[in-house]
Amino acid sequence: DQQVKQNSPSLSVQEGRISILNCDYTNSMFDYFLWYKKYPAEGPTFLISISSIKDKNEDGRFTVFLNKSAKHLSLHIVPSQPGDSAVYFCAALSKTSYDKVIFGPGTSLSVIP
Amino acid sequence: EAEVAQSPRYKITEKSQAVAFWCDPISGHATLYWYRQILGQGPELLVQFQDESVVDDSQLPKDRFSAERLKGVDSTLKIQPAELGDSAMYLCASSRTGGAPYEQYFGPGTRLTVT
């Protein structure tokens, strides 16, 4: 049973436009939600996080929104750049489970110049 | 910038053979993780070490997989015997003591193909 879901395997966006990556989760006990970015032939790199007690966190061009009632979060990238083309993993962790990080299946973002 | 090192980067082995992967975390990082990533899926935690002690190995198939971190620094993950379904990317990550547990630093991974 997938606890973290990313229902869009891929997304294409024009350079300069907004990219919106979505994620849904089932476990209401998660304490933090995370986004990792992965380029081919590299390991994932941590991008941004949000605590379960917040509804928004912003870091430069990246903003994560959390809707706890809907068990939904999204990552907004504005403006999108070709270098943002990568696989984005949504993830979550519960501090009651040894801080174990549960990853979603990923969404492949292509930013078209 | 310090990085997590993994070797080999690629490994092809026949089923029923033994295979081992090595990971050297960022210096000073007490927590080390081994993940398996099957194509089209996200990384799945196999085992987590705090120094030399196993914190979580609930998803490690213990009949064929073993992991050790004898001196609390580098780590080895072994599969014996390998099965076709073990073909995947094996990722190692580390995080620093006192840091956010989700700020894990990943190595480039070992791509295993079992034939």
PDB file of C-alpha atoms in Angstrom:
ATOM      1  CA  ASP A   1       0.000   0.000   0.000  1.00  0.00           C
ATOM      2  CA  GLN A   2       1.616   3.227  -1.186  1.00  0.00           C
ATOM      3  CA  GLN A   3       1.623   5.840   1.574  1.00  0.00           C
ATOM      4  CA  VAL A   4       2.969   8.567  -0.729  1.00  0.00           C
ATOM      5  CA  LYS A   5       1.514   8.869  -4.205  1.00  0.00           C
ATOM      6  CA  GLN A   6       2.497  10.887  -7.246  1.00  0.00           C
ATOM      7  CA  ASN A   7      -0.130  10.205  -9.854  1.00  0.00           C
ATOM      8  CA  SER A   8       1.577  12.038 -12.721  1.00  0.00           C
ATOM      9  CA  PRO A   9       4.586  10.069 -13.997  1.00  0.00           C
ATOM     10  CA  SER A  10       5.644  12.962 -16.227  1.00  0.00           C
ATOM     11  CA  LEU A  11       5.072  16.670 -16.839  1.00  0.00           C
ATOM     12  CA  SER A  12       6.204  19.030 -19.598  1.00  0.00           C
ATOM     13  CA  VAL A  13       6.339  22.786 -19.095  1.00  0.00           C
ATOM     14  CA  GLN A  14       7.548  25.689 -21.202  1.00  0.00           C
ATOM     15  CA  GLU A  15      10.570  27.596 -19.912  1.00  0.00           C
ATOM     16  CA  GLY A  16       9.522  30.606 -17.849  1.00  0.00           C
ATOM     17  CA  ARG A  17       6.149  29.125 -16.932  1.00  0.00           C
ATOM     18  CA  ILE A  18       5.089  27.612 -13.624  1.00  0.00           C
ATOM     19  CA  SER A  19       5.626  23.914 -12.914  1.00  0.00           C
ATOM     20  CA  ILE A  20       3.242  22.314 -10.430  1.00  0.00           C
ATOM     21  CA  LEU A  21       4.044  18.861  -9.135  1.00  0.00           C
ATOM     22  CA  ASN A  22       1.430  17.132  -7.012  1.00  0.00           C
ATOM     23  CA  CYS A  23       1.609  14.565  -4.250  1.00  0.00           C
ATOM     24  CA  ASP A  24      -0.970  12.796  -2.095  1.00  0.00           C
ATOM     25  CA  TYR A  25      -0.425  10.827   1.093  1.00  0.00           C
ATOM     26  CA  THR A  26      -2.454   8.494   3.256  1.00  0.00           C
ATOM     27  CA  ASN A  27      -0.744   8.579   6.672  1.00  0.00           C
ATOM     28  CA  SER A  28      -1.978  11.462   8.821  1.00  0.00           C
ATOM     29  CA  MET A  29       0.906  10.861  11.270  1.00  0.00           C
ATOM     30  CA  PHE A  30       3.612  12.217   8.968  1.00  0.00           C
ATOM     31  CA  ASP A  31       5.569  15.061  10.590  1.00  0.00           C
ATOM     32  CA  TYR A  32       7.503  16.395   7.603  1.00  0.00           C
ATOM     33  CA  PHE A  33       7.026  16.383   3.860  1.00  0.00           C
ATOM     34  CA  LEU A  34       9.940  16.639   1.511  1.00  0.00           C
ATOM     35  CA  TRP A  35      10.854  17.071  -2.109  1.00  0.00           C
ATOM     36  CA  TYR A  36      13.967  15.521  -3.590  1.00  0.00           C
ATOM     37  CA  LYS A  37      15.302  16.103  -7.095  1.00  0.00           C
ATOM     38  CA  LYS A  38      17.201  13.525  -9.123  1.00  0.00           C
ATOM     39  CA  TYR A  39      19.250  13.945 -12.278  1.00  0.00           C
ATOM     40  CA  PRO A  40      20.195  10.890 -14.379  1.00  0.00           C
ATOM     41  CA  ALA A  41      23.225   8.979 -13.074  1.00  0.00           C
ATOM     42  CA  GLU A  42      23.144  10.894  -9.791  1.00  0.00           C
ATOM     43  CA  GLY A  43      21.594  10.239  -6.412  1.00  0.00           C
ATOM     44  CA  PRO A  44      18.606  12.271  -5.233  1.00  0.00           C
ATOM     45  CA  THR A  45      19.316  15.665  -3.660  1.00  0.00           C
ATOM     46  CA  PHE A  46      17.190  17.295  -0.992  1.00  0.00           C
ATOM     47  CA  LEU A  47      15.278  20.290  -2.341  1.00  0.00           C
ATOM     48  CA  ILE A  48      12.776  21.636   0.179  1.00  0.00           C
ATOM     49  CA  SER A  49      10.736  20.519   3.179  1.00  0.00           C
ATOM     50  CA  ILE A  50       7.629  21.537   5.053  1.00  0.00           C
ATOM     51  CA  SER A  51       6.549  20.740   8.575  1.00  0.00           C
ATOM     52  CA  SER A  52       3.088  19.275   9.067  1.00  0.00           C
ATOM     53  CA  ILE A  53       2.152  22.321  11.141  1.00  0.00           C
ATOM     54  CA  LYS A  54       2.799  24.715   8.253  1.00  0.00           C
ATOM     55  CA  ASP A  55       0.867  25.250   5.065  1.00  0.00           C
ATOM     56  CA  LYS A  56       3.556  26.918   2.961  1.00  0.00           C
ATOM     57  CA  ASN A  57       7.312  27.036   2.690  1.00  0.00           C
ATOM     58  CA  GLU A  58       9.229  29.043   0.126  1.00  0.00           C
ATOM     59  CA  ASP A  59      12.854  28.874  -0.989  1.00  0.00           C
ATOM     60  CA  GLY A  60      13.726  31.005  -3.979  1.00  0.00           C
ATOM     61  CA  ARG A  61      11.891  29.715  -7.036  1.00  0.00           C
ATOM     62  CA  PHE A  62      10.522  26.726  -5.111  1.00  0.00           C
ATOM     63  CA  THR A  63       7.398  26.794  -2.953  1.00  0.00           C
ATOM     64  CA  VAL A  64       5.720  23.845  -1.300  1.00  0.00           C
ATOM     65  CA  PHE A  65       2.072  24.014  -0.246  1.00  0.00           C
ATOM     66  CA  LEU A  66       0.484  21.605   2.215  1.00  0.00           C
ATOM     67  CA  ASN A  67      -3.250  20.921   2.534  1.00  0.00           C
ATOM     68  CA  LYS A  68      -3.578  18.591   5.501  1.00  0.00           C
ATOM     69  CA  SER A  69      -7.333  18.202   5.274  1.00  0.00           C
ATOM     70  CA  ALA A  70      -6.960  16.915   1.718  1.00  0.00           C
ATOM     71  CA  LYS A  71      -3.712  15.024   2.501  1.00  0.00           C
ATOM     72  CA  HIS A  72      -2.199  16.780  -0.477  1.00  0.00           C
ATOM     73  CA  LEU A  73       0.932  18.779  -1.156  1.00  0.00           C
ATOM     74  CA  SER A  74       2.334  20.448  -4.207  1.00  0.00           C
ATOM     75  CA  LEU A  75       5.648  21.870  -5.364  1.00  0.00           C
ATOM     76  CA  HIS A  76       5.576  25.040  -7.432  1.00  0.00           C
ATOM     77  CA  ILE A  77       8.590  26.089  -9.483  1.00  0.00           C
ATOM     78  CA  VAL A  78       8.447  29.642 -10.804  1.00  0.00           C
ATOM     79  CA  PRO A  79       9.852  30.434 -13.279  1.00  0.00           C
ATOM     80  CA  SER A  80      10.767  27.020 -14.645  1.00  0.00           C
ATOM     81  CA  GLN A  81      14.218  26.661 -16.182  1.00  0.00           C
ATOM     82  CA  PRO A  82      15.661  23.938 -18.451  1.00  0.00           C
ATOM     83  CA  GLY A  83      18.025  22.955 -15.622  1.00  0.00           C
ATOM     84  CA  ASP A  84      14.984  22.016 -13.551  1.00  0.00           C
ATOM     85  CA  SER A  85      14.389  19.032 -15.843  1.00  0.00           C
ATOM     86  CA  ALA A  86      14.736  16.050 -13.509  1.00  0.00           C
ATOM     87  CA  VAL A  87      12.740  13.476 -11.583  1.00  0.00           C
ATOM     88  CA  TYR A  88      11.085  14.926  -8.485  1.00  0.00           C
ATOM     89  CA  PHE A  89      10.308  12.663  -5.559  1.00  0.00           C
ATOM     90  CA  CYS A  90       7.757  13.583  -2.945  1.00  0.00           C
ATOM     91  CA  ALA A  91       8.553  12.034   0.429  1.00  0.00           C
ATOM     92  CA  ALA A  92       7.379  12.061   4.021  1.00  0.00           C
ATOM     93  CA  LEU A  93       8.576  10.991   7.409  1.00  0.00           C
ATOM     94  CA  SER A  94       7.147  10.256  10.814  1.00  0.00           C
ATOM     95  CA  LYS A  95       9.276  10.906  13.873  1.00  0.00           C
ATOM     96  CA  THR A  96       7.634   7.940  15.555  1.00  0.00           C
ATOM     97  CA  SER A  97       9.148   5.600  12.929  1.00  0.00           C
ATOM     98  CA  TYR A  98      12.862   6.311  13.448  1.00  0.00           C
ATOM     99  CA  ASP A  99      12.531   9.263  11.035  1.00  0.00           C
ATOM    100  CA  LYS A 100      12.099   6.758   8.204  1.00  0.00           C
ATOM    101  CA  VAL A 101      11.587   8.558   4.890  1.00  0.00           C
ATOM    102  CA  ILE A 102       8.879   7.159   2.613  1.00  0.00           C
ATOM    103  CA  PHE A 103       9.303   8.141  -1.036  1.00  0.00           C
ATOM    104  CA  GLY A 104       6.704   8.453  -3.761  1.00  0.00           C
ATOM    105  CA  PRO A 105       7.331   7.002  -7.244  1.00  0.00           C
ATOM    106  CA  GLY A 106       8.470  10.308  -8.728  1.00  0.00           C
ATOM    107  CA  THR A 107       7.396  12.703 -11.465  1.00  0.00           C
ATOM    108  CA  SER A 108       9.678  13.377 -14.418  1.00  0.00           C
ATOM    109  CA  LEU A 109       9.670  17.092 -15.245  1.00  0.00           C
ATOM    110  CA  SER A 110      10.777  18.337 -18.653  1.00  0.00           C
ATOM    111  CA  VAL A 111      11.221  22.076 -19.088  1.00  0.00           C
ATOM    112  CA  ILE A 112      11.183  22.933 -22.767  1.00  0.00           C
ATOM    113  CA  PRO A 113      13.322  25.894 -23.887  1.00  0.00           C
TER     114      PRO A 113
ATOM    115  CA  GLU B   1      32.185  19.633  -1.304  1.00  0.00           C
ATOM    116  CA  ALA B   2      32.059  16.305   0.561  1.00  0.00           C
ATOM    117  CA  GLU B   3      30.161  13.516  -1.143  1.00  0.00           C
ATOM    118  CA  VAL B   4      28.928  10.024  -0.400  1.00  0.00           C
ATOM    119  CA  ALA B   5      31.057   7.518  -2.307  1.00  0.00           C
ATOM    120  CA  GLN B   6      29.733   4.240  -3.651  1.00  0.00           C
ATOM    121  CA  SER B   7      31.358   1.430  -5.585  1.00  0.00           C
ATOM    122  CA  PRO B   8      31.026  -0.167  -7.975  1.00  0.00           C
ATOM    123  CA  ARG B   9      28.834   2.118 -10.082  1.00  0.00           C
ATOM    124  CA  TYR B  10      27.617  -0.786 -12.192  1.00  0.00           C
ATOM    125  CA  LYS B  11      27.504  -4.509 -11.518  1.00  0.00           C
ATOM    126  CA  ILE B  12      26.296  -7.355 -13.684  1.00  0.00           C
ATOM    127  CA  THR B  13      26.032 -10.733 -12.044  1.00  0.00           C
ATOM    128  CA  GLU B  14      24.392 -14.069 -12.707  1.00  0.00           C
ATOM    129  CA  LYS B  15      21.587 -15.286 -10.495  1.00  0.00           C
ATOM    130  CA  SER B  16      22.691 -17.363  -7.521  1.00  0.00           C
ATOM    131  CA  GLN B  17      26.011 -15.497  -7.351  1.00  0.00           C
ATOM    132  CA  ALA B  18      27.070 -13.290  -4.454  1.00  0.00           C
ATOM    133  CA  VAL B  19      27.444  -9.534  -4.877  1.00  0.00           C
ATOM    134  CA  ALA B  20      28.608  -6.758  -2.553  1.00  0.00           C
ATOM    135  CA  PHE B  21      28.308  -2.992  -2.599  1.00  0.00           C
ATOM    136  CA  TRP B  22      30.400  -0.500  -0.669  1.00  0.00           C
ATOM    137  CA  CYS B  23      29.512   2.928   0.682  1.00  0.00           C
ATOM    138  CA  ASP B  24      31.633   5.622   2.320  1.00  0.00           C
ATOM    139  CA  PRO B  25      29.446   8.335   3.871  1.00  0.00           C
ATOM    140  CA  ILE B  26      30.346  11.976   4.336  1.00  0.00           C
ATOM    141  CA  SER B  27      32.892  12.295   7.122  1.00  0.00           C
ATOM    142  CA  GLY B  28      31.240  12.813  10.492  1.00  0.00           C
ATOM    143  CA  HIS B  29      27.807  11.594   9.408  1.00  0.00           C
ATOM    144  CA  ALA B  30      26.665   9.118  12.026  1.00  0.00           C
ATOM    145  CA  THR B  31      23.543   7.903  10.238  1.00  0.00           C
ATOM    146  CA  LEU B  32      23.852   5.763   7.129  1.00  0.00           C
ATOM    147  CA  TYR B  33      21.048   4.415   4.947  1.00  0.00           C
ATOM    148  CA  TRP B  34      20.846   1.803   2.205  1.00  0.00           C
ATOM    149  CA  TYR B  35      17.963   2.158  -0.249  1.00  0.00           C
ATOM    150  CA  ARG B  36      16.806   0.069  -3.191  1.00  0.00           C
ATOM    151  CA  GLN B  37      15.191   1.825  -6.134  1.00  0.00           C
ATOM    152  CA  ILE B  38      13.368  -0.282  -8.690  1.00  0.00           C
ATOM    153  CA  LEU B  39      12.796   1.356 -12.077  1.00  0.00           C
ATOM    154  CA  GLY B  40       9.721   3.575 -11.989  1.00  0.00           C
ATOM    155  CA  GLN B  41       9.521   3.603  -8.202  1.00  0.00           C
ATOM    156  CA  GLY B  42      10.927   5.735  -5.433  1.00  0.00           C
ATOM    157  CA  PRO B  43      13.784   4.647  -3.179  1.00  0.00           C
ATOM    158  CA  GLU B  44      12.792   2.129  -0.506  1.00  0.00           C
ATOM    159  CA  LEU B  45      14.742   1.930   2.739  1.00  0.00           C
ATOM    160  CA  LEU B  46      16.478  -1.396   3.291  1.00  0.00           C
ATOM    161  CA  VAL B  47      18.519  -0.645   6.397  1.00  0.00           C
ATOM    162  CA  GLN B  48      19.448   2.316   8.589  1.00  0.00           C
ATOM    163  CA  PHE B  49      22.539   2.506  10.814  1.00  0.00           C
ATOM    164  CA  GLN B  50      23.236   4.866  13.687  1.00  0.00           C
ATOM    165  CA  ASP B  51      27.018   4.595  14.038  1.00  0.00           C
ATOM    166  CA  GLU B  52      27.615   0.825  13.935  1.00  0.00           C
ATOM    167  CA  SER B  53      24.167  -0.166  15.195  1.00  0.00           C
ATOM    168  CA  VAL B  54      21.191  -1.139  13.057  1.00  0.00           C
ATOM    169  CA  VAL B  55      18.217   1.142  13.761  1.00  0.00           C
ATOM    170  CA  ASP B  56      15.786  -0.223  11.191  1.00  0.00           C
ATOM    171  CA  ASP B  57      16.136  -3.258   8.928  1.00  0.00           C
ATOM    172  CA  SER B  58      12.472  -4.158   8.735  1.00  0.00           C
ATOM    173  CA  GLN B  59      12.458  -4.114   4.911  1.00  0.00           C
ATOM    174  CA  LEU B  60      15.729  -5.998   4.468  1.00  0.00           C
ATOM    175  CA  PRO B  61      15.189  -9.523   3.050  1.00  0.00           C
ATOM    176  CA  LYS B  62      17.341 -11.149   5.674  1.00  0.00           C
ATOM    177  CA  ASP B  63      17.412 -14.563   4.046  1.00  0.00           C
ATOM    178  CA  ARG B  64      19.674 -13.208   1.308  1.00  0.00           C
ATOM    179  CA  PHE B  65      20.681  -9.653   2.212  1.00  0.00           C
ATOM    180  CA  SER B  66      23.118  -8.557   4.897  1.00  0.00           C
ATOM    181  CA  ALA B  67      24.564  -5.196   5.830  1.00  0.00           C
ATOM    182  CA  GLU B  68      27.339  -4.168   8.159  1.00  0.00           C
ATOM    183  CA  ARG B  69      29.024  -1.009   9.356  1.00  0.00           C
ATOM    184  CA  LEU B  70      31.661  -2.468  11.628  1.00  0.00           C
ATOM    185  CA  LYS B  71      33.527   0.671  12.679  1.00  0.00           C
ATOM    186  CA  GLY B  72      30.651   3.062  12.255  1.00  0.00           C
ATOM    187  CA  VAL B  73      32.141   4.611   9.142  1.00  0.00           C
ATOM    188  CA  ASP B  74      31.894   2.832   5.789  1.00  0.00           C
ATOM    189  CA  SER B  75      29.374   0.114   5.082  1.00  0.00           C
ATOM    190  CA  THR B  76      28.883  -2.979   2.929  1.00  0.00           C
ATOM    191  CA  LEU B  77      25.635  -4.398   1.597  1.00  0.00           C
ATOM    192  CA  LYS B  78      25.737  -8.007   0.415  1.00  0.00           C
ATOM    193  CA  ILE B  79      23.310 -10.163  -1.533  1.00  0.00           C
ATOM    194  CA  GLN B  80      23.761 -13.926  -1.584  1.00  0.00           C
ATOM    195  CA  PRO B  81      22.395 -15.509  -3.669  1.00  0.00           C
ATOM    196  CA  ALA B  82      21.284 -12.848  -6.112  1.00  0.00           C
ATOM    197  CA  GLU B  83      17.903 -13.282  -7.804  1.00  0.00           C
ATOM    198  CA  LEU B  84      16.537 -11.751 -11.005  1.00  0.00           C
ATOM    199  CA  GLY B  85      14.193  -9.542  -8.963  1.00  0.00           C
ATOM    200  CA  ASP B  86      17.160  -7.910  -7.237  1.00  0.00           C
ATOM    201  CA  SER B  87      17.972  -5.929 -10.371  1.00  0.00           C
ATOM    202  CA  ALA B  88      17.707  -2.319  -9.219  1.00  0.00           C
ATOM    203  CA  MET B  89      19.643   0.779  -8.218  1.00  0.00           C
ATOM    204  CA  TYR B  90      21.142   0.523  -4.734  1.00  0.00           C
ATOM    205  CA  LEU B  91      21.569   3.917  -3.114  1.00  0.00           C
ATOM    206  CA  CYS B  92      23.524   4.831  -0.020  1.00  0.00           C
ATOM    207  CA  ALA B  93      22.818   8.017   1.919  1.00  0.00           C
ATOM    208  CA  SER B  94      24.056   9.654   5.095  1.00  0.00           C
ATOM    209  CA  SER B  95      22.901  12.388   7.410  1.00  0.00           C
ATOM    210  CA  ARG B  96      24.703  14.353  10.108  1.00  0.00           C
ATOM    211  CA  THR B  97      24.101  14.071  13.804  1.00  0.00           C
ATOM    212  CA  GLY B  98      21.878  16.904  14.976  1.00  0.00           C
ATOM    213  CA  GLY B  99      20.772  17.767  11.488  1.00  0.00           C
ATOM    214  CA  ALA B 100      17.309  17.342  10.065  1.00  0.00           C
ATOM    215  CA  PRO B 101      16.768  13.608   9.449  1.00  0.00           C
ATOM    216  CA  TYR B 102      15.284  14.324   6.062  1.00  0.00           C
ATOM    217  CA  GLU B 103      18.393  16.114   4.857  1.00  0.00           C
ATOM    218  CA  GLN B 104      20.011  12.990   3.564  1.00  0.00           C
ATOM    219  CA  TYR B 105      22.949  13.115   1.196  1.00  0.00           C
ATOM    220  CA  PHE B 106      22.852  10.418  -1.442  1.00  0.00           C
ATOM    221  CA  GLY B 107      25.646   8.762  -3.325  1.00  0.00           C
ATOM    222  CA  PRO B 108      25.422   8.102  -7.080  1.00  0.00           C
ATOM    223  CA  GLY B 109      24.224   4.543  -6.539  1.00  0.00           C
ATOM    224  CA  THR B 110      25.175   1.101  -7.826  1.00  0.00           C
ATOM    225  CA  ARG B 111      23.157  -0.193 -10.758  1.00  0.00           C
ATOM    226  CA  LEU B 112      22.790  -3.978 -10.337  1.00  0.00           C
ATOM    227  CA  THR B 113      21.699  -6.211 -13.183  1.00  0.00           C
ATOM    228  CA  VAL B 114      21.091  -9.876 -12.422  1.00  0.00           C
ATOM    229  CA  THR B 115      21.021 -12.163 -15.466  1.00  0.00           C
TER     230      THR B 115
END
